[in-house]
Tab-separated table of C-alpha atoms in Angstrom:
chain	number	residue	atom	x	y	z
A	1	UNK	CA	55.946	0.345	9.590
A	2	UNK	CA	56.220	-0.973	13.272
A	3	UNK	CA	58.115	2.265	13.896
A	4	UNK	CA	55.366	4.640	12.269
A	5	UNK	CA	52.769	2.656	14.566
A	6	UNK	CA	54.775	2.968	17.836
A	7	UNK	CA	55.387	6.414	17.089
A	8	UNK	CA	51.569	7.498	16.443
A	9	UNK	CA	50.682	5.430	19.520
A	10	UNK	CA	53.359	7.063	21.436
A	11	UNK	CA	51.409	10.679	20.112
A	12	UNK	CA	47.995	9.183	21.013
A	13	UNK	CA	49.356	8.718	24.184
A	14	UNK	CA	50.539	12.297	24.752
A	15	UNK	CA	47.275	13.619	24.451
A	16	UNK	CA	45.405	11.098	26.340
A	17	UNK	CA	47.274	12.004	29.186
A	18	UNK	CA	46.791	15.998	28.720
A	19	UNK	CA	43.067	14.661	28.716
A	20	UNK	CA	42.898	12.894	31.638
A	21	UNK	CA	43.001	15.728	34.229
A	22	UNK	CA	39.667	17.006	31.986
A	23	UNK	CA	37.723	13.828	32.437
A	24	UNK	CA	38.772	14.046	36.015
A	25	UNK	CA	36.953	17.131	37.092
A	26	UNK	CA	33.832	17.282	34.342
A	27	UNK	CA	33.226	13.331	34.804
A	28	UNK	CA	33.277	13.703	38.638
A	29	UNK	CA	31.124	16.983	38.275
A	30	UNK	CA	28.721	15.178	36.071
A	31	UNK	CA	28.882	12.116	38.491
A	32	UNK	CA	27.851	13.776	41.120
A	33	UNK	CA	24.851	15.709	39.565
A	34	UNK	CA	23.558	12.336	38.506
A	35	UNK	CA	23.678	10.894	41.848
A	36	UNK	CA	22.402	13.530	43.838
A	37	UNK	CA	19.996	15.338	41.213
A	38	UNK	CA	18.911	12.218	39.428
A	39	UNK	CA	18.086	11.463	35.668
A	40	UNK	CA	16.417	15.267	35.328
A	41	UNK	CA	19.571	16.861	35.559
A	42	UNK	CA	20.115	15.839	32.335
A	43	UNK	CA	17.040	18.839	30.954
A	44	UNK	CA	17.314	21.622	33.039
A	45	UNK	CA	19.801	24.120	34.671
A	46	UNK	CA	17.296	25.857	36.654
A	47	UNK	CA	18.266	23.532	39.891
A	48	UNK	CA	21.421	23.174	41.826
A	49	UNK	CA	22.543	19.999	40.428
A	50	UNK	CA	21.371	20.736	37.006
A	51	UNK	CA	23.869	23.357	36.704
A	52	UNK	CA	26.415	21.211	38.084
A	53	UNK	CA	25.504	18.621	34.955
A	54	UNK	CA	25.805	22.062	32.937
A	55	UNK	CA	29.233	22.597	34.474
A	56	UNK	CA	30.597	18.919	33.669
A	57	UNK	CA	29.073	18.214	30.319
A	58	UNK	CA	30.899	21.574	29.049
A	59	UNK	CA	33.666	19.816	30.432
A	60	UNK	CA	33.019	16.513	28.367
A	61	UNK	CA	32.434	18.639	25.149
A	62	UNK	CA	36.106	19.351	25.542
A	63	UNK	CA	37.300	15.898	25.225
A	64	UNK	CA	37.646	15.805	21.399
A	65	UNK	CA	39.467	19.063	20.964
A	66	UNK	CA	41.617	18.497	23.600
A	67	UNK	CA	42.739	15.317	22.149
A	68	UNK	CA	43.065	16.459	18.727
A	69	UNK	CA	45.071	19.181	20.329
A	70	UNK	CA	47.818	17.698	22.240
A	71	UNK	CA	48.481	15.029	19.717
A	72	UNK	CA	49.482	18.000	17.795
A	73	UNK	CA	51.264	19.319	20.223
A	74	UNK	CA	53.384	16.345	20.742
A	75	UNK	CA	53.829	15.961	17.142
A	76	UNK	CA	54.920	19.527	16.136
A	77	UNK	CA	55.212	21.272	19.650
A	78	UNK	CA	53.213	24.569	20.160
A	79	UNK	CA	52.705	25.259	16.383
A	80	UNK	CA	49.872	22.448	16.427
A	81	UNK	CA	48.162	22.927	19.464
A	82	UNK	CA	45.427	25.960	18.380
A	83	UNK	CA	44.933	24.340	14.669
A	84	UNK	CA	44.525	21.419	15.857
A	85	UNK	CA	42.144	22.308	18.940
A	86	UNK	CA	40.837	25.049	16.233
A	87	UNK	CA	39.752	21.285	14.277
A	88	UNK	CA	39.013	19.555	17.211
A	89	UNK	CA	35.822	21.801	17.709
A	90	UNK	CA	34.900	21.150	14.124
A	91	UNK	CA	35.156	17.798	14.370
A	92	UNK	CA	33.255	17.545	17.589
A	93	UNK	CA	30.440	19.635	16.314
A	94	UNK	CA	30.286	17.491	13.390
A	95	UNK	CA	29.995	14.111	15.708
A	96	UNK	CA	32.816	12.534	15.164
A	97	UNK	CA	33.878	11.360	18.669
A	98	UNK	CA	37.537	10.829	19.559
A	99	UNK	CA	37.735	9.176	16.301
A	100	UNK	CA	37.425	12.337	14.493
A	101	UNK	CA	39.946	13.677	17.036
A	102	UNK	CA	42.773	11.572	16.203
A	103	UNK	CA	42.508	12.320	13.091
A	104	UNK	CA	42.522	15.972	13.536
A	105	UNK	CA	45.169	16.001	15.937
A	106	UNK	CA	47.898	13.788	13.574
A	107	UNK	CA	46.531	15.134	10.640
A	108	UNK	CA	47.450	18.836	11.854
A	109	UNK	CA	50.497	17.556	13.780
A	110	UNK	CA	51.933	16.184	10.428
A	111	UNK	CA	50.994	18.530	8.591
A	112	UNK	CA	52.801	21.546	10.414
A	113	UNK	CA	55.496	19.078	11.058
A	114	UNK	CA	55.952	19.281	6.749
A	115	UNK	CA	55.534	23.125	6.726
A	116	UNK	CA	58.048	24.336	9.767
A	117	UNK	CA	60.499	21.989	7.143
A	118	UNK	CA	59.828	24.259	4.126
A	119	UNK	CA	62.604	27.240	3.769
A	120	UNK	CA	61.126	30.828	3.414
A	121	UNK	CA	63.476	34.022	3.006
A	122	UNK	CA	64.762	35.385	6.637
A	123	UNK	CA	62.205	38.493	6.436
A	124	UNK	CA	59.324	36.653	7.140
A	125	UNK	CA	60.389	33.514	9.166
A	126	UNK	CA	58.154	34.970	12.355
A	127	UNK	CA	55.029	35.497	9.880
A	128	UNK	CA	55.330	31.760	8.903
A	129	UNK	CA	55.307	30.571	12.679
A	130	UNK	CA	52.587	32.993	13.607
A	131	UNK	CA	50.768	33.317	10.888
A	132	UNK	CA	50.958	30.809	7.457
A	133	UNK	CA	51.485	27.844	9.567
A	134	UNK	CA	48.391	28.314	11.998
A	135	UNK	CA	46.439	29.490	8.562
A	136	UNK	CA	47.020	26.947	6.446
A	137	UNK	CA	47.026	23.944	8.563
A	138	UNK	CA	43.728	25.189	10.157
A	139	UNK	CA	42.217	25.423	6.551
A	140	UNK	CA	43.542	22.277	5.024
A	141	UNK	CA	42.318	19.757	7.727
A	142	UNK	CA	39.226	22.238	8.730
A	143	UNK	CA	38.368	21.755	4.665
A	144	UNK	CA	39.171	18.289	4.093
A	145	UNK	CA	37.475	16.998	7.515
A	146	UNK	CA	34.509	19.423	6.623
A	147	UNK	CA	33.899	17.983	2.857
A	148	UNK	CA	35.575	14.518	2.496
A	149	UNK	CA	36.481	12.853	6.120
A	150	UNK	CA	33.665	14.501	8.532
A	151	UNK	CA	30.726	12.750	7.241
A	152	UNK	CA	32.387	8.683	7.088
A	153	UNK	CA	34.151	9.254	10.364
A	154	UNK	CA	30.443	10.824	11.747
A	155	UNK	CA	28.746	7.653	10.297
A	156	UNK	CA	31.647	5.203	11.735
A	157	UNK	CA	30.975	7.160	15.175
A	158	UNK	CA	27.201	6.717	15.256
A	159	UNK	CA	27.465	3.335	13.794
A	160	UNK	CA	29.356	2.545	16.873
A	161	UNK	CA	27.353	4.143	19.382
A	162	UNK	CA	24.526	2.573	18.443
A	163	UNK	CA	25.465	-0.805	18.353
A	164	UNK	CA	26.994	-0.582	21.966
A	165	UNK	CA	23.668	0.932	23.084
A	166	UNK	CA	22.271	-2.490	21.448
A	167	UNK	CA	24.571	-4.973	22.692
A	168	UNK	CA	23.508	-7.476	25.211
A	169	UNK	CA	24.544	-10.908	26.787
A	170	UNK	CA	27.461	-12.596	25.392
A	171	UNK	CA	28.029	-8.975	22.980
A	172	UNK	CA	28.639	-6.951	26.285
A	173	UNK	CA	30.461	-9.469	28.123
A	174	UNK	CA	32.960	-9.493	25.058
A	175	UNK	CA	33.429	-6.314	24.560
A	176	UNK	CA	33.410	-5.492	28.384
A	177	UNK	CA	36.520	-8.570	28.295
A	178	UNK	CA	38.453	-6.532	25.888
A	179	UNK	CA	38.129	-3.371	27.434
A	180	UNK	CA	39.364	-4.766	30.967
A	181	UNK	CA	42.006	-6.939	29.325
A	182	UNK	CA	43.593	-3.469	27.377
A	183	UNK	CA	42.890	-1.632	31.308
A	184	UNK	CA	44.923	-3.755	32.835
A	185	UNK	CA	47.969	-5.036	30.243
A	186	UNK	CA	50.052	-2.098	30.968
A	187	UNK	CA	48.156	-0.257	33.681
A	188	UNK	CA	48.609	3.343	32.261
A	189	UNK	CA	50.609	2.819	29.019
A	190	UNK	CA	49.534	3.356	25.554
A	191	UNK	CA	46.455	0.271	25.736
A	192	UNK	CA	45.455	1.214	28.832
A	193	UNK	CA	44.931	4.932	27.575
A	194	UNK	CA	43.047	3.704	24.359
A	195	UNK	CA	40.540	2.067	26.709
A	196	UNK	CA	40.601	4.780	28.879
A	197	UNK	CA	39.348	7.511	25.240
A	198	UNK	CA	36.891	4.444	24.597
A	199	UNK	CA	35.477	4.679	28.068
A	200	UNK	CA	35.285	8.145	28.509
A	201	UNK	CA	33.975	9.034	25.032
A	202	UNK	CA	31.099	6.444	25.312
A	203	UNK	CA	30.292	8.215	28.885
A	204	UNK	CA	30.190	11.253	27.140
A	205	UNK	CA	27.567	10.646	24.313
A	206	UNK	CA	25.157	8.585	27.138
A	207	UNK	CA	26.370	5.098	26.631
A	208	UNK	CA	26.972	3.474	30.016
A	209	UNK	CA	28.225	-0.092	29.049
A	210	UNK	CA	32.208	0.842	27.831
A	211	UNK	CA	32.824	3.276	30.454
A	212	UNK	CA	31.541	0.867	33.427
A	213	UNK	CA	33.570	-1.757	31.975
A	214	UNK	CA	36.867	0.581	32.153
A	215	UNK	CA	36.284	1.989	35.505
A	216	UNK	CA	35.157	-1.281	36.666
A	217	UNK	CA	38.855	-3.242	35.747
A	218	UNK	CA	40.859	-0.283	37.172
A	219	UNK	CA	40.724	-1.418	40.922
A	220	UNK	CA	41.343	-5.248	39.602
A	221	UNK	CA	45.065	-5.733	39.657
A	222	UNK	CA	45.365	-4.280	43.109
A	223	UNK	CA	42.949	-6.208	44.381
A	224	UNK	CA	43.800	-8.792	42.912
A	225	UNK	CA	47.916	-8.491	43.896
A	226	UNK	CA	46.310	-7.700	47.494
A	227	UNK	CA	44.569	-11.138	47.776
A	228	UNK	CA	47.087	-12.988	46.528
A	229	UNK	CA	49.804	-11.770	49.401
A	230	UNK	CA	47.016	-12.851	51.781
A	231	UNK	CA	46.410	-16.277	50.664
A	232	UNK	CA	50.452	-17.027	50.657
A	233	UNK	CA	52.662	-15.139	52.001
A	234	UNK	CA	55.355	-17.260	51.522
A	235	UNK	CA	55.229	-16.239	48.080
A	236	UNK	CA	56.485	-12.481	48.863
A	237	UNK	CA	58.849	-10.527	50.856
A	238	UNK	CA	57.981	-8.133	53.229
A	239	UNK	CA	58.035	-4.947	50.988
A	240	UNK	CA	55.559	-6.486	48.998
A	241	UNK	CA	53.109	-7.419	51.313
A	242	UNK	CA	53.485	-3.402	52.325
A	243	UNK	CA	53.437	-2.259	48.551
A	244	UNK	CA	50.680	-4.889	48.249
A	245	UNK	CA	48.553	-2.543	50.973
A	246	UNK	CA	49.499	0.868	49.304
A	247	UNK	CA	48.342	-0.848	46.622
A	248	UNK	CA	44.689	-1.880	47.524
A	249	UNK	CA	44.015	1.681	48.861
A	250	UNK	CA	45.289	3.614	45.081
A	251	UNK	CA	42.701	0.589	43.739
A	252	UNK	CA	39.971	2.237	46.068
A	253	UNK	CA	40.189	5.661	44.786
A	254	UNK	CA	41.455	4.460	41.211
A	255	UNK	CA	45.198	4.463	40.503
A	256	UNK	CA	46.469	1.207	38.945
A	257	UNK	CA	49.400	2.051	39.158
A	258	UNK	CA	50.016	0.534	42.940
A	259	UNK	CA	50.532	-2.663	41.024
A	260	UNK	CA	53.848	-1.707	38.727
A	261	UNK	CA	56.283	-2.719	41.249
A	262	UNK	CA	54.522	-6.572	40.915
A	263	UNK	CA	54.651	-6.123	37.298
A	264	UNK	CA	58.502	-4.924	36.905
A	265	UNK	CA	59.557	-7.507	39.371
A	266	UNK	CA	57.727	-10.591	37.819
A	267	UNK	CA	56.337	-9.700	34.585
A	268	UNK	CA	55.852	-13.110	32.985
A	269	UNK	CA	53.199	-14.291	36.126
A	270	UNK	CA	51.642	-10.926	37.159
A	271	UNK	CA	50.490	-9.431	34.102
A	272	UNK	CA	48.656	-12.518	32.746
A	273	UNK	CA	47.135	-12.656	36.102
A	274	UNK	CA	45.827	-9.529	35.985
A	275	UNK	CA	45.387	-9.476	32.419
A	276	UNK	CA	42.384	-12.449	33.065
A	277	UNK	CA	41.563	-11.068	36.609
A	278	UNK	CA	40.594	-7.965	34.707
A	279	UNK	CA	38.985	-9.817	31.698
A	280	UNK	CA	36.861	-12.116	33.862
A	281	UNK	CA	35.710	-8.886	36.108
A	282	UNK	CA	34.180	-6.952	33.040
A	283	UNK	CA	33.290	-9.750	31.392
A	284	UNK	CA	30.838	-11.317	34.165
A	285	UNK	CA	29.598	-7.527	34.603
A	286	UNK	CA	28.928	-7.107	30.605
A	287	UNK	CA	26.928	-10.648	30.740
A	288	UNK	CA	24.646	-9.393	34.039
A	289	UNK	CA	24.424	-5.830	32.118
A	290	UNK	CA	25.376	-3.938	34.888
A	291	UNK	CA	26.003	-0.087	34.271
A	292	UNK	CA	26.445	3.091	36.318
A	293	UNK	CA	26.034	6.994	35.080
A	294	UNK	CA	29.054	7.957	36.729
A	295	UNK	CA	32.602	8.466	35.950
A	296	UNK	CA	33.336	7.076	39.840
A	297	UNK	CA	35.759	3.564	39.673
A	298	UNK	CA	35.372	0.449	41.118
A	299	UNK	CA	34.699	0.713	44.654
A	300	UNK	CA	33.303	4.326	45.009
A	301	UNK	CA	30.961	3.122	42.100
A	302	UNK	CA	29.151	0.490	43.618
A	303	UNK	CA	26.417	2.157	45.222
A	304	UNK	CA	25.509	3.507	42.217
A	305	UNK	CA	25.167	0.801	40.143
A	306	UNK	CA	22.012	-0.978	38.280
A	307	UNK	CA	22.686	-4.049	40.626
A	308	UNK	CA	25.012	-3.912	43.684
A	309	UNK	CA	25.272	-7.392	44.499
A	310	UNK	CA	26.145	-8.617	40.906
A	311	UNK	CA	28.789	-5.713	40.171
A	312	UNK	CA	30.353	-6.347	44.037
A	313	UNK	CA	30.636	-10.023	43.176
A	314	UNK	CA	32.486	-9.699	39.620
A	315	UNK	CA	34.716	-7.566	41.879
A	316	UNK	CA	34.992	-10.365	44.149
A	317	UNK	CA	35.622	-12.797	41.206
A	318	UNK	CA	38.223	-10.682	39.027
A	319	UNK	CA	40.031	-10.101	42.432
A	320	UNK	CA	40.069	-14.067	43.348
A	321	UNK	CA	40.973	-15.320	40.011
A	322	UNK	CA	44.244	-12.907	39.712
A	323	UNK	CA	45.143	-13.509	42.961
A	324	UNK	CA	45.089	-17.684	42.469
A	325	UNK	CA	46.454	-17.449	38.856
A	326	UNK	CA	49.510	-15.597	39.856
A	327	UNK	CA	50.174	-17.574	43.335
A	328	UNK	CA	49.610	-20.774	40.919
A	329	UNK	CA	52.431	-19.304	38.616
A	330	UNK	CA	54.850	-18.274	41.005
A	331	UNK	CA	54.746	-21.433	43.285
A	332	UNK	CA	55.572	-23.526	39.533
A	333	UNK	CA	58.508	-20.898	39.050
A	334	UNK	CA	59.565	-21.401	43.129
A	335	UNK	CA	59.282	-25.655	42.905
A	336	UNK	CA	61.417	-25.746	39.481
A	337	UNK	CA	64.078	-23.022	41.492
A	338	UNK	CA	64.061	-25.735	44.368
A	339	UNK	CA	64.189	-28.784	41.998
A	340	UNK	CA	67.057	-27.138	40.388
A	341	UNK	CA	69.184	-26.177	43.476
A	342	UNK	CA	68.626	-29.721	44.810
């Protein structure tokens, strides 16, 4: 069963990533519509920026099919990918979110996966690639989302939006917790990309909350790493004071990844650290309700945010309390090395 579960996350993975460059270019489009064109943008395409919205959101209406389509893809290669992005449009049009896309995109993925396996007589091998396979598969799931799945998963997806649009307080802070804690745990590995599909999907039906809390924790662990070489240096070499630098500036424009080499090198002290840093970030910003309408992380965020003082200060505190939590951690691990060469 643990095998089955790795292996579907390992899928869910594969098309998160195919997604990513998507969210890239419609969020920032959309971004920047907001922040120049204000909230009208959202009603019009007869100005400049409102067509720039225009240009983004068709973006963002991608997001399900794309997803549903490349966890095909990585499932059953290029037999999948048009079935599944084929029931990807269904399911988005039905209002499903990405919910309704991982489904489509395993369901179709396993499904073609059992077909390519049936035998059929030499003569019409290329009609089953090009033709039964992408029929079938695109009716089975298209009919079974459409009559039996669609409407639950629609219900499960609205139930969902609306109660983030509700929460408040101690609700937001939670939730705003979880979603930093999963950014930061493997900074671009399967959790990490599950938060990431949250995020982004709750950006793209209007819902601010999610995707401020998952931009917000990206720049967190670099900080965080960045501080901590500052307040003791003793604690690291050279190299990664340097990678600690690098690090801070892929933070800024929103790569977590700078932080990996801390990770690999001392997993047991940095990724708590982080882990918390990141928690206690999106967690202070869920409690002050602090949101932005763009898809802009951390730092290039904060001017256009609800509250600039509040979100620059649970920066300030996510960034402090990794840095002293893993500097705590690694000066117990250097005084029991010491106690034990003495």
């Amino acid at each position: 069963m643990k095998k089955v579960g790795k292996e579907i996350m390992n899928h869910f993975q594969s098309g998160v990533s195919y997604m990513i460059p998507l969210v890239t270019a419609a969020g920032l489009l959309t971004s920047i519509a907001v922040i120049f064109g204000g909230s009208n943008v959202w009603d019009t395409t007869d100005t400049f920026w409102g067509v720039v919205r225009m240009i983004g959101q068709t973006g963002l209406d991608f997001i399900v099919p794309m997803i549903s389509g490349f966890i095909a893809y990585s499932i059953a290669d290029r037999p999948g990918l048009a079935p599944a992005f084929i029931c990807g449009m269904i399911a988005n049009e039905m209002g499903t979110g990405f919910i309704g896309g991982m489904f489509t995109g395993l369901a179709v993925g396993y499904l073609v996966n059992y077909l390519k396996k049936i035998p059929v007589p030499n003569q019409i091998i290329t009609l089953k690639s090009l033709i039964i396979i992408p029929f079938l598969s695109t009716g089975v799931v298209g009919f079974v989302l459409w009559y039996v799945l669609g409407a639950p998963i629609t219900a499960m997806n609205d139930g969902l939006t609306s109660w983030l649009n509700g929460m408040s307080g101690a609700d937001t802070a939670l939730l705003s917790a979880i979603l930093g804690a999963m950014m930061a745990v493997d900074m671009g590995g399967p959790v990490n990309k599950v938060a990431y599909a949250f995020g982004t999907a709750s950006f793209s039906s209007g819902s601010y909350g999610a995707s401020t809390a998952m931009l917000l924790a990206i720049a967190i662990p670099p900080l965080g790493m960045f501080l901590a070489t500052l307040f003791n240096k003793k604690l690291y070499s050279d190299e990664e004071r340097d990678n600690a630098k690098t690090a801070i500036i892929m933070g800024c424009v929103g790569i977590t990844e700078g932080t990996i080499p801390f990770a690999v090198a001392d997993p047991l002290r940095v990724i708590p650290s982080i882990v918390v840093g990141s928690s206690i970030a999106c967690g202070l910003n869920g409690f002050f309700g602090i949101t932005h309408p763009t898809m802009l992380s951390t730092i290039m965020a904060i001017p256009f945010t609800s509250n600039v003082l509040l979100y620059s200060l649970s920066i300030l505190a996510g960034g402090i309390v990794t840095a002293l939590m893993v500097n705590v951690l690694k000066s117990i691990k250097f005084r029991k090395a010491e106690e034990e060469h003495n």
